[in-house]
Short mmCIF file of N, CA and C in Angstrom, two decimals:
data_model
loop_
_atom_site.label_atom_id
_atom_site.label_comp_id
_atom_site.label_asym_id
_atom_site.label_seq_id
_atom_site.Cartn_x
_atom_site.Cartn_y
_atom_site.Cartn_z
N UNK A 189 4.14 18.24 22.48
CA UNK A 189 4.20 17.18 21.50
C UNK A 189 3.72 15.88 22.13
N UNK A 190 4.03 15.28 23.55
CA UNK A 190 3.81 14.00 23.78
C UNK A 190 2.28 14.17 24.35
N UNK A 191 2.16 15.75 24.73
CA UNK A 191 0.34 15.51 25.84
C UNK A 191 -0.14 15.53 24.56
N UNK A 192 -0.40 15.36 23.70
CA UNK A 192 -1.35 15.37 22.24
C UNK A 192 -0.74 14.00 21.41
N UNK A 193 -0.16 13.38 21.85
CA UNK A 193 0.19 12.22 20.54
C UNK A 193 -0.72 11.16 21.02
N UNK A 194 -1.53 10.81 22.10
CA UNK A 194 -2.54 10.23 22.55
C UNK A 194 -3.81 10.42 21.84
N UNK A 195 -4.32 12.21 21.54
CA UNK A 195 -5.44 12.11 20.79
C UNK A 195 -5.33 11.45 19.25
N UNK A 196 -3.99 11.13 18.79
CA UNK A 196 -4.58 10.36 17.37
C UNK A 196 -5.24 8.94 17.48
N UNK A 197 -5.29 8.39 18.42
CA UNK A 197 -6.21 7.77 18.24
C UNK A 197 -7.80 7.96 18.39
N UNK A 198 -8.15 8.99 18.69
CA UNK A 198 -9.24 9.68 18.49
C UNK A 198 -10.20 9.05 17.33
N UNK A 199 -11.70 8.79 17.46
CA UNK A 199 -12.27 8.38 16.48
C UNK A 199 -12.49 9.89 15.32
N UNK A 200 -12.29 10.84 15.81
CA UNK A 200 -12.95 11.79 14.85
C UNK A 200 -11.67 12.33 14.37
N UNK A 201 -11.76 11.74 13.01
CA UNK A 201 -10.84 12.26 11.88
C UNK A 201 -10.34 14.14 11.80
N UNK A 202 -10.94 15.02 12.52
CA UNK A 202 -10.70 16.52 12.03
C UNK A 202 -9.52 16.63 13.45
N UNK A 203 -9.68 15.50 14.49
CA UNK A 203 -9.27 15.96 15.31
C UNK A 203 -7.99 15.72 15.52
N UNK A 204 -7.63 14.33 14.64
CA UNK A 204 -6.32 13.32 14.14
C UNK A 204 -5.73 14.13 13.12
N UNK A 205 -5.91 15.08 12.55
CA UNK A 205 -5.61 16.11 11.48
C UNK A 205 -4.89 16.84 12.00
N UNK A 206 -5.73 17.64 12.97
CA UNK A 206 -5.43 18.96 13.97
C UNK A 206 -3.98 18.15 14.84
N UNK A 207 -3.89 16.99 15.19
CA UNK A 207 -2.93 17.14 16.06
C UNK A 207 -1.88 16.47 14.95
N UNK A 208 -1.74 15.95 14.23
CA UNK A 208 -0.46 15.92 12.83
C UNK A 208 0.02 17.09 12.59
N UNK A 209 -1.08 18.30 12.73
CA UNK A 209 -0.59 19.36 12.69
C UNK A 209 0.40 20.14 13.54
N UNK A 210 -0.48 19.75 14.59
CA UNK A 210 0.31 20.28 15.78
C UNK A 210 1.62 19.96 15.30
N UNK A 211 1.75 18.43 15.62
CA UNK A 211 3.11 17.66 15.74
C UNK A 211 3.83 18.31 14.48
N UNK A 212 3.43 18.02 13.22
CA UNK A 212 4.66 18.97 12.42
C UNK A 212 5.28 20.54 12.41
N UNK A 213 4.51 21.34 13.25
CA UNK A 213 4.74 22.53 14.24
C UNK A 213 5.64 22.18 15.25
N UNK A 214 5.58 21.45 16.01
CA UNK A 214 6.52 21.04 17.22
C UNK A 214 7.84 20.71 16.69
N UNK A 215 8.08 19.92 15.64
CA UNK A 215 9.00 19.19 15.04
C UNK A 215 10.03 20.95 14.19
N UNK A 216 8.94 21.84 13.31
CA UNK A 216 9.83 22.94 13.14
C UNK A 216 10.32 23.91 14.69
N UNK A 217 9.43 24.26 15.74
CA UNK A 217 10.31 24.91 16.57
C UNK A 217 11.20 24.27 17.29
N UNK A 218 11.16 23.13 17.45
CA UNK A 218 12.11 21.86 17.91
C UNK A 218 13.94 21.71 17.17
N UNK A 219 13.67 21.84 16.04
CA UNK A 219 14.38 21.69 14.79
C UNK A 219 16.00 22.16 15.22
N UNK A 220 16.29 23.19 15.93
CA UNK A 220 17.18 23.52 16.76
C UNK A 220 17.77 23.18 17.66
N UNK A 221 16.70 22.23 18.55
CA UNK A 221 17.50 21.62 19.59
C UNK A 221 16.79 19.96 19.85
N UNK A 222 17.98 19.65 18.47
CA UNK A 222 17.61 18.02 18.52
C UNK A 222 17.86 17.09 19.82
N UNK A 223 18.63 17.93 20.82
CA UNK A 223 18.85 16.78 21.58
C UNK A 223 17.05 17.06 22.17
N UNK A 224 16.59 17.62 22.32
CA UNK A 224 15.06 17.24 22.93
C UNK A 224 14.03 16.65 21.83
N UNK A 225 13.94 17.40 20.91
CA UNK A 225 13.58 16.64 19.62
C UNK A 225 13.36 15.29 19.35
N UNK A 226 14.66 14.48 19.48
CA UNK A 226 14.94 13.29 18.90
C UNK A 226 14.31 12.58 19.92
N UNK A 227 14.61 12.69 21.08
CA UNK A 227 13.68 11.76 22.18
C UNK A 227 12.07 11.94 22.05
N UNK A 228 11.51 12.73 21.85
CA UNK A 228 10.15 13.43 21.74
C UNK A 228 9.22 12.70 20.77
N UNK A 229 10.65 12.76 19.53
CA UNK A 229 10.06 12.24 18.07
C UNK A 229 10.45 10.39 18.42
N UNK A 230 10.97 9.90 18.93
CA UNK A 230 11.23 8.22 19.17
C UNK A 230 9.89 8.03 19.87
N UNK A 231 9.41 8.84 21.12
CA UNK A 231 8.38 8.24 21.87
C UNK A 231 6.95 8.24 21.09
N UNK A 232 6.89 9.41 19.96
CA UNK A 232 5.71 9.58 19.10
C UNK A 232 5.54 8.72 18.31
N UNK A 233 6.69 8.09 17.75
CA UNK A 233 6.81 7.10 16.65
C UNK A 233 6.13 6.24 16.45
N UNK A 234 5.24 5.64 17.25
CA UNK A 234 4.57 4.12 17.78
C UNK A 234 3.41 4.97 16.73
N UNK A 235 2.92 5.89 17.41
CA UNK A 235 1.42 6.65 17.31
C UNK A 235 1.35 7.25 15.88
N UNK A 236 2.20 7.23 15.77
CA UNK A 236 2.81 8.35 14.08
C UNK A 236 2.52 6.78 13.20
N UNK A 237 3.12 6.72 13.38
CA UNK A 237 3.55 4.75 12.54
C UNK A 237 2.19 4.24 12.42
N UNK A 238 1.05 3.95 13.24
CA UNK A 238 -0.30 4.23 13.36
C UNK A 238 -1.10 3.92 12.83
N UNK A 239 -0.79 6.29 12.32
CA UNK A 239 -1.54 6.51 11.56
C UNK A 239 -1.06 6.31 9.99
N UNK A 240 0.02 6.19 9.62
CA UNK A 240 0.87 5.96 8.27
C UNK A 240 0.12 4.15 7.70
N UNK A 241 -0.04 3.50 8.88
CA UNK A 241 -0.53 2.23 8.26
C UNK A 241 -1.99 2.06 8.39
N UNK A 242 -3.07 2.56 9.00
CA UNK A 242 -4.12 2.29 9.01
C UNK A 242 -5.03 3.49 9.10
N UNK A 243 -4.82 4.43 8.95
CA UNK A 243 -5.61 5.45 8.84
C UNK A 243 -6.32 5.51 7.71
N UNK A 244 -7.55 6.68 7.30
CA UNK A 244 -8.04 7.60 6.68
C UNK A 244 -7.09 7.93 5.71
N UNK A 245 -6.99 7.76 4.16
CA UNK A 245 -5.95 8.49 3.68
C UNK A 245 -5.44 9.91 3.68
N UNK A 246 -6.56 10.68 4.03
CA UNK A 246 -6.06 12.19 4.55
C UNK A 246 -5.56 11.77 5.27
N UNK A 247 -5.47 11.13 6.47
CA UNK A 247 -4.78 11.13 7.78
C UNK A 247 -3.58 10.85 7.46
N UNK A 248 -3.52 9.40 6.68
CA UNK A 248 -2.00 9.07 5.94
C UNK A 248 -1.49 10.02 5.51
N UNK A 249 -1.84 10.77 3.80
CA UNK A 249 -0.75 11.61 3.52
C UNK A 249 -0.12 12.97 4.65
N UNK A 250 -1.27 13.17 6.16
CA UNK A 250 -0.79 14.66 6.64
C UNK A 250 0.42 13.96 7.72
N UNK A 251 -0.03 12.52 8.08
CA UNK A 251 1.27 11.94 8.95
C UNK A 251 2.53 11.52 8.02
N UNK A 252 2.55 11.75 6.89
CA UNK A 252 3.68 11.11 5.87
C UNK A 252 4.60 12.35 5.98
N UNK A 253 3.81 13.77 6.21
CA UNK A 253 5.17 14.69 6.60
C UNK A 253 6.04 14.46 7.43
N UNK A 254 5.17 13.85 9.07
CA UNK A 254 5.80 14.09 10.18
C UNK A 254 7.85 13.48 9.66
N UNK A 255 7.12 12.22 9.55
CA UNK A 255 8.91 11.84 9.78
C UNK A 255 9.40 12.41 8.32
N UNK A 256 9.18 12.46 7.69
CA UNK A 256 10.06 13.20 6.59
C UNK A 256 10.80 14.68 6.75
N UNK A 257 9.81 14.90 7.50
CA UNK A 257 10.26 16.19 8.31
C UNK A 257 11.20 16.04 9.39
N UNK A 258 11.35 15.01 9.96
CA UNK A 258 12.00 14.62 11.62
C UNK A 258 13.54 13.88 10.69
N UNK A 259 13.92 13.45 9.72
CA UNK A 259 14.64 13.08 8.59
C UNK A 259 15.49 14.87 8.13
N UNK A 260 14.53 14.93 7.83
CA UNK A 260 15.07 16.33 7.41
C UNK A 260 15.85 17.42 7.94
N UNK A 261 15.07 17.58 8.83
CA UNK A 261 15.39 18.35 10.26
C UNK A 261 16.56 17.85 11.34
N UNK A 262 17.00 16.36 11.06
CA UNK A 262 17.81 16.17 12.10
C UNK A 262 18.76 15.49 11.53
N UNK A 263 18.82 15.39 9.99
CA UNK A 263 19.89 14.81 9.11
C UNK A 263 19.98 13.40 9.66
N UNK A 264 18.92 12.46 9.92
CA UNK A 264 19.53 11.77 10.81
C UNK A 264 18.87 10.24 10.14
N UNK A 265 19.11 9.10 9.91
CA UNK A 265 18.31 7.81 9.21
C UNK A 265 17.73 7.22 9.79
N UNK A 266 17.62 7.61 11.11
CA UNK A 266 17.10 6.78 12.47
C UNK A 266 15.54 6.94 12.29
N UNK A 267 14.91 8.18 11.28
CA UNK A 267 13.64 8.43 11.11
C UNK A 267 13.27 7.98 9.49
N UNK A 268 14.04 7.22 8.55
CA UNK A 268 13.67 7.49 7.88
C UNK A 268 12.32 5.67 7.25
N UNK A 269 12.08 6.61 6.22
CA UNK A 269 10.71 5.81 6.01
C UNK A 269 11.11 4.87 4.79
#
């Protein structure tokens, strides 16, 4: 999750896709053991946050899962949007 939250700033949009992806993959096998999770998902946040305000609108709506998902998954308000 954190060696890939660097490529969203990537100029090429398929590649800022691919790793939202990733990251909402990481966030379900994660989902179990929030105590690693929650630190993982705080340090991504900067990069996530990002793409939610200045991106590509594809890019926006595929990063609008992440924390809704990290909300979801960890019952927790500390993620929410």
């Amino acid at each position: 999750m954190e060696r890939c939250i660097h490529l969203l700033s990537d100029p090429n949009l398929r590649l800022r896709l691919k790793v939202l992806d990733v990251l909402e993959l990481c966030v379900q096998v994660l989902s179990e053991r929030e105590n690693e999770l929650l630190p993982m998902a705080r340090r991504c946040w900067p990069a996530l946050l990002q793409r939610l305000t200045t991106d590509d609108p594809l890019a926006v709506l595929r990063a609008f899962r992440n924390p809704k998902q990290f909300q979801h998954l960890t019952k927790s308000e500390e993620f929410s949007c």
